[in-house]
Structures are given as C-alpha cells and as structure tokens.
PDB file of C-alpha atoms in Angstrom:
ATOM      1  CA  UNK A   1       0.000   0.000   0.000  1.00 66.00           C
ATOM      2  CA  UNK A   2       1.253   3.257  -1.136  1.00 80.00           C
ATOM      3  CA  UNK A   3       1.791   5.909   1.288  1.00 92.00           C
ATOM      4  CA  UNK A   4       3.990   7.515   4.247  1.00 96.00           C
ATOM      5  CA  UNK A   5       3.726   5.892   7.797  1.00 97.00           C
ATOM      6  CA  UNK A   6       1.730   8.797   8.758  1.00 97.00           C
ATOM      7  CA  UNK A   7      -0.999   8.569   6.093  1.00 98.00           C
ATOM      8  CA  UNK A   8      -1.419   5.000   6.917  1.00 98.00           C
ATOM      9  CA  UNK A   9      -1.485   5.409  10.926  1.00 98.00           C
ATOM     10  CA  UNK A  10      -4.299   8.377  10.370  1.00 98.00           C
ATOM     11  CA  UNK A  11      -6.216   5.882   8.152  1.00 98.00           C
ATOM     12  CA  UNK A  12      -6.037   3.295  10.904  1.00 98.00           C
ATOM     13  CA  UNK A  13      -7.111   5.672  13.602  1.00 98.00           C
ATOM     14  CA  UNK A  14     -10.172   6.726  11.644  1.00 98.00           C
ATOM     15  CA  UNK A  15     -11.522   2.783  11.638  1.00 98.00           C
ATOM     16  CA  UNK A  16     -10.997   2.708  15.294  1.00 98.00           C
ATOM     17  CA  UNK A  17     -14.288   3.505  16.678  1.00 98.00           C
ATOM     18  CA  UNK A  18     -15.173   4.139  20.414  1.00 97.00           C
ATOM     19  CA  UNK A  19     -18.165   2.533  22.626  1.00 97.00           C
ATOM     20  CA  UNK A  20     -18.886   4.385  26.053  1.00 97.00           C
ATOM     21  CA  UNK A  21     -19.859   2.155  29.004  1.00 96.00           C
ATOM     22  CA  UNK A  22     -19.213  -0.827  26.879  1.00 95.00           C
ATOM     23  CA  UNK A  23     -18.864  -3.883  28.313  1.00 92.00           C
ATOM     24  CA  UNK A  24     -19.880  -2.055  31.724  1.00 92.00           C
ATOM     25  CA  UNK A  25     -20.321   1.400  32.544  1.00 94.00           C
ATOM     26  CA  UNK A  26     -17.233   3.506  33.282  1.00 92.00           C
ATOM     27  CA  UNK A  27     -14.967   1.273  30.063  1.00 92.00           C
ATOM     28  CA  UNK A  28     -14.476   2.824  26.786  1.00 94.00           C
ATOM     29  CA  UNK A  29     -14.054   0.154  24.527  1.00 96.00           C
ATOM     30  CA  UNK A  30     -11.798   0.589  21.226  1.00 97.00           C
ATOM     31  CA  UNK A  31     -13.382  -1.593  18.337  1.00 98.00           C
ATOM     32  CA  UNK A  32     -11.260  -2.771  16.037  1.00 98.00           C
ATOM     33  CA  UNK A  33     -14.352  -4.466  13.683  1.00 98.00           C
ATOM     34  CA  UNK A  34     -14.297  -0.906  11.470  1.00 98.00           C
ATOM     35  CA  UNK A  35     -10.783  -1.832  11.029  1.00 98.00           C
ATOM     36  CA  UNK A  36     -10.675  -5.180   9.667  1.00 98.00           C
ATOM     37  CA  UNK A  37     -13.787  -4.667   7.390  1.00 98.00           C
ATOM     38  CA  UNK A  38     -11.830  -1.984   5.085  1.00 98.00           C
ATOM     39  CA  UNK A  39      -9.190  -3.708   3.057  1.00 98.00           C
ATOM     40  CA  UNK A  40      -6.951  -0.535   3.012  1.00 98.00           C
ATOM     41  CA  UNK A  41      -7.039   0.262   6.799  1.00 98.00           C
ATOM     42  CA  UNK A  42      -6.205  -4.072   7.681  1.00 98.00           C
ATOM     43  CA  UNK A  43      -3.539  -3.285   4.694  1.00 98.00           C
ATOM     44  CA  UNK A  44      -1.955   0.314   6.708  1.00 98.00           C
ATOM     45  CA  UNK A  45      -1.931  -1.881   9.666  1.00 98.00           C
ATOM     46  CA  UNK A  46       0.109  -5.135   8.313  1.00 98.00           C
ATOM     47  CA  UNK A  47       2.478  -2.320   6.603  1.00 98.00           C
ATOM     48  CA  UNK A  48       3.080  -0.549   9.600  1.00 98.00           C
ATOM     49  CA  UNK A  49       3.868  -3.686  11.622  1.00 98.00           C
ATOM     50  CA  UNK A  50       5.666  -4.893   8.590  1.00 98.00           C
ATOM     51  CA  UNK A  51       8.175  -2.062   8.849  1.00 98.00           C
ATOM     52  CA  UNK A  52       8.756  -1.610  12.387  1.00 98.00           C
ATOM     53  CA  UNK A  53       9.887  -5.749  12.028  1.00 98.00           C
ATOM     54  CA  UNK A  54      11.903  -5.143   9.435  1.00 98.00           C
ATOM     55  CA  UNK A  55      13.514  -1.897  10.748  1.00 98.00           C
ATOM     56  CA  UNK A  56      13.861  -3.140  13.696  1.00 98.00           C
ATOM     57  CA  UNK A  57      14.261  -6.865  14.028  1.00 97.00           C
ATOM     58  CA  UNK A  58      16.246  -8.620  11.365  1.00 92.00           C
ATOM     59  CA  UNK A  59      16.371 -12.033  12.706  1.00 97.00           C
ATOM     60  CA  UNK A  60      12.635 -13.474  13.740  1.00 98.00           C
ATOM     61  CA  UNK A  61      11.358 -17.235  13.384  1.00 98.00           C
ATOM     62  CA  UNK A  62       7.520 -16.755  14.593  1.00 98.00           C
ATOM     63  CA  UNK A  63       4.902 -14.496  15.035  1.00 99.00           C
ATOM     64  CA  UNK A  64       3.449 -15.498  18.143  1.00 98.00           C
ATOM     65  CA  UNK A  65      -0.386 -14.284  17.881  1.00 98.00           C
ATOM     66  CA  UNK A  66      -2.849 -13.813  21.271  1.00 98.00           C
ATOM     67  CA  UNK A  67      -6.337 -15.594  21.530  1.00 96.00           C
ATOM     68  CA  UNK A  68      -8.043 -14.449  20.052  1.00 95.00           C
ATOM     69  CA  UNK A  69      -7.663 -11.086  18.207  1.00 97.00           C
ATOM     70  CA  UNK A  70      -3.955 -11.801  17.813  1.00 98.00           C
ATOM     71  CA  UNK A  71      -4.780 -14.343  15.399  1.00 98.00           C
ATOM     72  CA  UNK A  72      -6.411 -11.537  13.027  1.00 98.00           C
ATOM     73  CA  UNK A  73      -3.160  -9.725  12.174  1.00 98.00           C
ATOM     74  CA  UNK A  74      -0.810 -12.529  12.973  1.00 98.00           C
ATOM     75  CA  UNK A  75      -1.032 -14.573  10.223  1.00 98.00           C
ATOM     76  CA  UNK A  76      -1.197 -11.758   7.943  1.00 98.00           C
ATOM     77  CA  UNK A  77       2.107  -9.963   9.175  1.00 98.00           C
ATOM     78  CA  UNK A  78       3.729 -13.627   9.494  1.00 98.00           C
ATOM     79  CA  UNK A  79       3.241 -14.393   6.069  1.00 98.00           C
ATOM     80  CA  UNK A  80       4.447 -11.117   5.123  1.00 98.00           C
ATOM     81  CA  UNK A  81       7.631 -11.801   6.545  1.00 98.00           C
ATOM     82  CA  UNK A  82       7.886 -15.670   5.005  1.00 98.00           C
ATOM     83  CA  UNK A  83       8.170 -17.146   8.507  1.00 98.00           C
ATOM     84  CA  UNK A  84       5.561 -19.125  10.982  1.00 98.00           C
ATOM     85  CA  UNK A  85       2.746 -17.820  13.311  1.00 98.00           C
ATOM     86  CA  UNK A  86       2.036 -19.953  16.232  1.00 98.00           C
ATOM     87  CA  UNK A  87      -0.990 -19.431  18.721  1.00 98.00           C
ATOM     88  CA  UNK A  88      -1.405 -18.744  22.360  1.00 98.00           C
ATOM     89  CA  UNK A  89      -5.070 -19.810  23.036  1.00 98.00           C
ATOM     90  CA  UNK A  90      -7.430 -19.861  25.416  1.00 95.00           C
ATOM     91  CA  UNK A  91      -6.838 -23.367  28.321  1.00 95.00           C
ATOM     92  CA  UNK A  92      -8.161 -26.330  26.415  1.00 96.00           C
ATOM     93  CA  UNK A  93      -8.698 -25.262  23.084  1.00 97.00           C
ATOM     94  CA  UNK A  94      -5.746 -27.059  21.435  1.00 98.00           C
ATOM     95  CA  UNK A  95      -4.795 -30.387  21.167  1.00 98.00           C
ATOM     96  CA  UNK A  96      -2.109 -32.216  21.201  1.00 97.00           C
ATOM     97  CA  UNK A  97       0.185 -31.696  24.537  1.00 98.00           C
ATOM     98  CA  UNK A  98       0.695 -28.269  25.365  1.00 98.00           C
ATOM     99  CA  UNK A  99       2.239 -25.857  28.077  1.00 97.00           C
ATOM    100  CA  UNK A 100       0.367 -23.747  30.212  1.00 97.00           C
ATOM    101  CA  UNK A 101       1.026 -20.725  32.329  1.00 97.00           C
ATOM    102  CA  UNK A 102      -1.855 -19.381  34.405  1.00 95.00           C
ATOM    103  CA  UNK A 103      -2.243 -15.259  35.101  1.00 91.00           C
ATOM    104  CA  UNK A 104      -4.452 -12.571  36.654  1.00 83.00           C
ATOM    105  CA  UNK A 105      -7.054 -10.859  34.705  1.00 76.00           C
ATOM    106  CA  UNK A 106      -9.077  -8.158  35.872  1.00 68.00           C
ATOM    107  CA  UNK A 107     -12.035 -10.039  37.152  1.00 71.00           C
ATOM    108  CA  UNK A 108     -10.398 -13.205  37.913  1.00 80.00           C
ATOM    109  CA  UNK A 109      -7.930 -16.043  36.886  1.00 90.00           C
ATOM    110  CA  UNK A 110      -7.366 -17.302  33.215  1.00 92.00           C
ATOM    111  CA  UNK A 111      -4.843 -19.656  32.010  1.00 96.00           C
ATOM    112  CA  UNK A 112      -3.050 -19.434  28.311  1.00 97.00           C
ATOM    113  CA  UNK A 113      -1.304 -22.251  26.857  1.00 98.00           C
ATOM    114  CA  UNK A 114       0.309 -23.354  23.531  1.00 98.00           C
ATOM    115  CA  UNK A 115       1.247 -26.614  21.837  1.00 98.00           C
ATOM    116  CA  UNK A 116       4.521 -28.330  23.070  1.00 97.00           C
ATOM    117  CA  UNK A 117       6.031 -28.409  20.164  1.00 98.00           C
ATOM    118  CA  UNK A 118       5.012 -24.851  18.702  1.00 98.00           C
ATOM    119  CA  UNK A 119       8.169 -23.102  19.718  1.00 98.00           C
ATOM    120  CA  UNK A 120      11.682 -24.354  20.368  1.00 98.00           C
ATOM    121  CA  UNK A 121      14.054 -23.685  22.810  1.00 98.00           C
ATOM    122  CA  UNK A 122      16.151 -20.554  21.031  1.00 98.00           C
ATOM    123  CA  UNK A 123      13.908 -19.496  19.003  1.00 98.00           C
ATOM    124  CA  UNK A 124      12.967 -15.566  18.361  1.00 98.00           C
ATOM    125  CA  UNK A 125       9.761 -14.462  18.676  1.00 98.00           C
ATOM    126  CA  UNK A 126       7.567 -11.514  18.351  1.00 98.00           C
ATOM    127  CA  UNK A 127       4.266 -11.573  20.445  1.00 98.00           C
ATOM    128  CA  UNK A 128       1.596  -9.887  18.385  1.00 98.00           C
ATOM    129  CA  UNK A 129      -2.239  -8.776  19.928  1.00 98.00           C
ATOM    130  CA  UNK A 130      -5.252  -6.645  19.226  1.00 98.00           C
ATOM    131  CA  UNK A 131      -4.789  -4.423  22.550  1.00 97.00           C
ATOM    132  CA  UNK A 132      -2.519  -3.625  25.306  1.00 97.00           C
ATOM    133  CA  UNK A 133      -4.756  -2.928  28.938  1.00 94.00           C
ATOM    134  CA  UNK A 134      -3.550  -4.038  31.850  1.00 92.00           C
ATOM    135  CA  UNK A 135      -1.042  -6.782  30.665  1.00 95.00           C
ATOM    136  CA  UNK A 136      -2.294  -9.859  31.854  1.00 94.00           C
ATOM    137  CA  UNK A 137      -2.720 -11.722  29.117  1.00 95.00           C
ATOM    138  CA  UNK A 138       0.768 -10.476  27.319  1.00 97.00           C
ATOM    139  CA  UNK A 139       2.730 -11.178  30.153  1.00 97.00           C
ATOM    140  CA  UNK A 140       0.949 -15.122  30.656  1.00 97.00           C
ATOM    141  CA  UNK A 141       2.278 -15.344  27.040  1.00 98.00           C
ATOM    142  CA  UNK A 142       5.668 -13.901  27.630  1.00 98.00           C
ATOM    143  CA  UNK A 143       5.871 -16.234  30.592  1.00 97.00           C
ATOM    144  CA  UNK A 144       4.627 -19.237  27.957  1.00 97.00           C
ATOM    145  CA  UNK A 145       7.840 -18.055  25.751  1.00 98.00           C
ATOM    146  CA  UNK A 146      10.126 -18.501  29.017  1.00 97.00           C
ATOM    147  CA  UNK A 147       9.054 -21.891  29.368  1.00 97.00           C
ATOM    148  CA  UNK A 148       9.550 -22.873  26.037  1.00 97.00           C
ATOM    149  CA  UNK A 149      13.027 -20.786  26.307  1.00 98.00           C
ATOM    150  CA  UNK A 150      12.460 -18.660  23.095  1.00 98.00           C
ATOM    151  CA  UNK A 151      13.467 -15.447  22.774  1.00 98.00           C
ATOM    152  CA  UNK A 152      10.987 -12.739  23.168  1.00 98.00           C
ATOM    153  CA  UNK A 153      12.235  -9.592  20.684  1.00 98.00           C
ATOM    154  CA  UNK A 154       9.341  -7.489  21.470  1.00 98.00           C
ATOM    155  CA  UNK A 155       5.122  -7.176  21.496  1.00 98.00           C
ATOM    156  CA  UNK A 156       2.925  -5.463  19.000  1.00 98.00           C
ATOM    157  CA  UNK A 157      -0.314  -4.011  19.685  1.00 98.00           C
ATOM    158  CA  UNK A 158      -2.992  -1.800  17.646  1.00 98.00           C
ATOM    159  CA  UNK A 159      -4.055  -0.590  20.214  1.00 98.00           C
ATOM    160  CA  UNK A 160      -2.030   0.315  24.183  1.00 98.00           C
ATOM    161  CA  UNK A 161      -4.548   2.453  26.884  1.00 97.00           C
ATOM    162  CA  UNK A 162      -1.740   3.915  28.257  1.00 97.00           C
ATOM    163  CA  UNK A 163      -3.523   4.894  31.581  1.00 95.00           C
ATOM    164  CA  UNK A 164      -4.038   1.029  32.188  1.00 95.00           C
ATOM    165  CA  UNK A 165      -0.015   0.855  32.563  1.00 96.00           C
ATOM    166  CA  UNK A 166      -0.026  -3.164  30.481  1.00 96.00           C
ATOM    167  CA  UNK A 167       3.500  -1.827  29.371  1.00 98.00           C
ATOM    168  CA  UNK A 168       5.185  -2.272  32.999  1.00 97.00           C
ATOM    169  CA  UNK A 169       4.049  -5.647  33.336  1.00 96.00           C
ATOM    170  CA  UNK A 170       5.379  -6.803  30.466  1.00 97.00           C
ATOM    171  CA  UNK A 171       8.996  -5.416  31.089  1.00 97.00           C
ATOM    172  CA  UNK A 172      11.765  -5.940  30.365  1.00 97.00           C
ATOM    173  CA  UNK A 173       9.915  -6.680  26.849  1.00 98.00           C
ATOM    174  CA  UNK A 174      10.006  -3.745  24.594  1.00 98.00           C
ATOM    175  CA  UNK A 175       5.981  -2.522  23.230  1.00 98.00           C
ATOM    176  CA  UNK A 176       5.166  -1.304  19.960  1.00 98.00           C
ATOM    177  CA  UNK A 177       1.890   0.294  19.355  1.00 98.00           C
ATOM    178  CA  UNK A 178       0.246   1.753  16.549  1.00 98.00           C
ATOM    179  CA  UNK A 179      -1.915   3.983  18.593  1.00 98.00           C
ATOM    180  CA  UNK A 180      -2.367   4.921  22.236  1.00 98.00           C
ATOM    181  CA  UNK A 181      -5.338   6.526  23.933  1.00 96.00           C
TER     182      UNK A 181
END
C-alpha cells in the first residue's frame, strides 16, 4: 500500500471507533471491527507492523499471535515476513500436549497455553495482539515463551490504553503500538 507511515497510521485511527460504558459502565471500549472490514485500513496496519519488524528486528522465526484477536493480524504480518505464526489460546482449546502458564485478569484467573512443540528452545519471537490494557494476558504469554526458552524480541499491539499501565508488566519486553489513547 502506497503511502507515508503517517498517512497510513491516520487511516487506521479513523476505523478505530469508540463505545462508552461498553462492556460495563465507566470502560471505553476501542473496536477494532471498522478496522478489519476496510481492506486498506487491515492493509496500513500489516504495513506498519511490517516495517517496524523489518527496521527493527532482522532475525525473527515466529509471530506469536494472542487468543483471540492476535490471530487476526498474525497470520497476515507472518506471512508477510515468510516465517511461521504460532498461537497462544485460550486453556483447552488445542490439542495435542501443550504448556500452560496461568495469570491474573481483571475479574479473575485465566490460564493461556500453547502446543509443546510450537516453539523451540532458542527461538525468536515476536508476540503480536489486538490491545494492550492491563497486561495480563501479554505477560501469561511472555511467561509461555520462558518456558519454552524462546526469545521474546518485542510485542505489537494496535491498540495500548496507556492509563491502564499493560506496558510495565510486560517489562523488560520492549511494546510497539500503533496507537495509544
């Protein structure tokens, strides 16, 4: 897609639409679905990912993509690149024998886990999500990188709410986002 960095971030901020008191009252939710249903704005965001990677990162096996919205711009950005995507799901939605790291949320406990065999020990890796809040879930799959002793290069977001402070719990891991609110 033609057209400077800045052109294609204000084209992604215009398909990011707000939702007060969504999915309680006091939350402004960022949605994303504006976003992926206008080819040139899911385009602006693959580039933009696409260069800060290639800027910025010359050596990467996988794109390690978060359940579930991770898996929308993982795949895309992976294959850009010519190397793997691997996911970090949701416990008990894979099969196979996996690893598992369990986490704080919010409201309560979760657990995120990914196949055994997805990622080897050594391997680089760039963790890749819709949305940065509080952290949680990027640092349970930081922690799932440790296990697997891969190397975590950074995390990408679309989205960081920089008042919810995500980025400190998932130091010493650099952040990249496209936009903050």
């Amino acid at each position: 897609m033609a057209g400077s960095p800045e052109s294609k971030l204000q084209l992604v901020q215009r398909h990011i639409r707000a939702f007060p008191d969504f999915p309680k009252k006091g939350i402004l939710f960022r949605d994303i679905c504006p976003l992926l249903k206008d080819p040139a704005a899911l385009t602006a965001v693959i580039d933009l990912f696409e260069e800060q990677v290639r800027k910025n990162y010359q050596q990467v096996d996988l794109i390690v993509g978060l359940d579930a919205r991770g898996f929308l711009f993982g795949p895309l950005l992976a294959q850009r690149l010519g190397i793997g995507f691997v996911l970090v799901r949701k416990k008990g939605k894979l099969p196979g024998t996996t690893v598992s790291v369990a986490y704080e949320l919010e409201y309560g406990k979760a657990e995120a886990e990914i196949q055994e065999d997805a990622v080897s020990p050594g391997q680089k890796v760039l963790l890749i999500d819709d949305l940065l809040a509080t952290g949680g879930t990027l640092f349970a799959a930081c922690e799932l990188m440790k296990k697997r002793k891969a190397e975590v290069l950074g995390c990408m977001v679309v989205i960081e709410l920089k008042e919810l402070n995500g980025v400190e719990k998932i130091k010493p891991h650099s952040l990249f986002s496209l936009l903050q609110y």
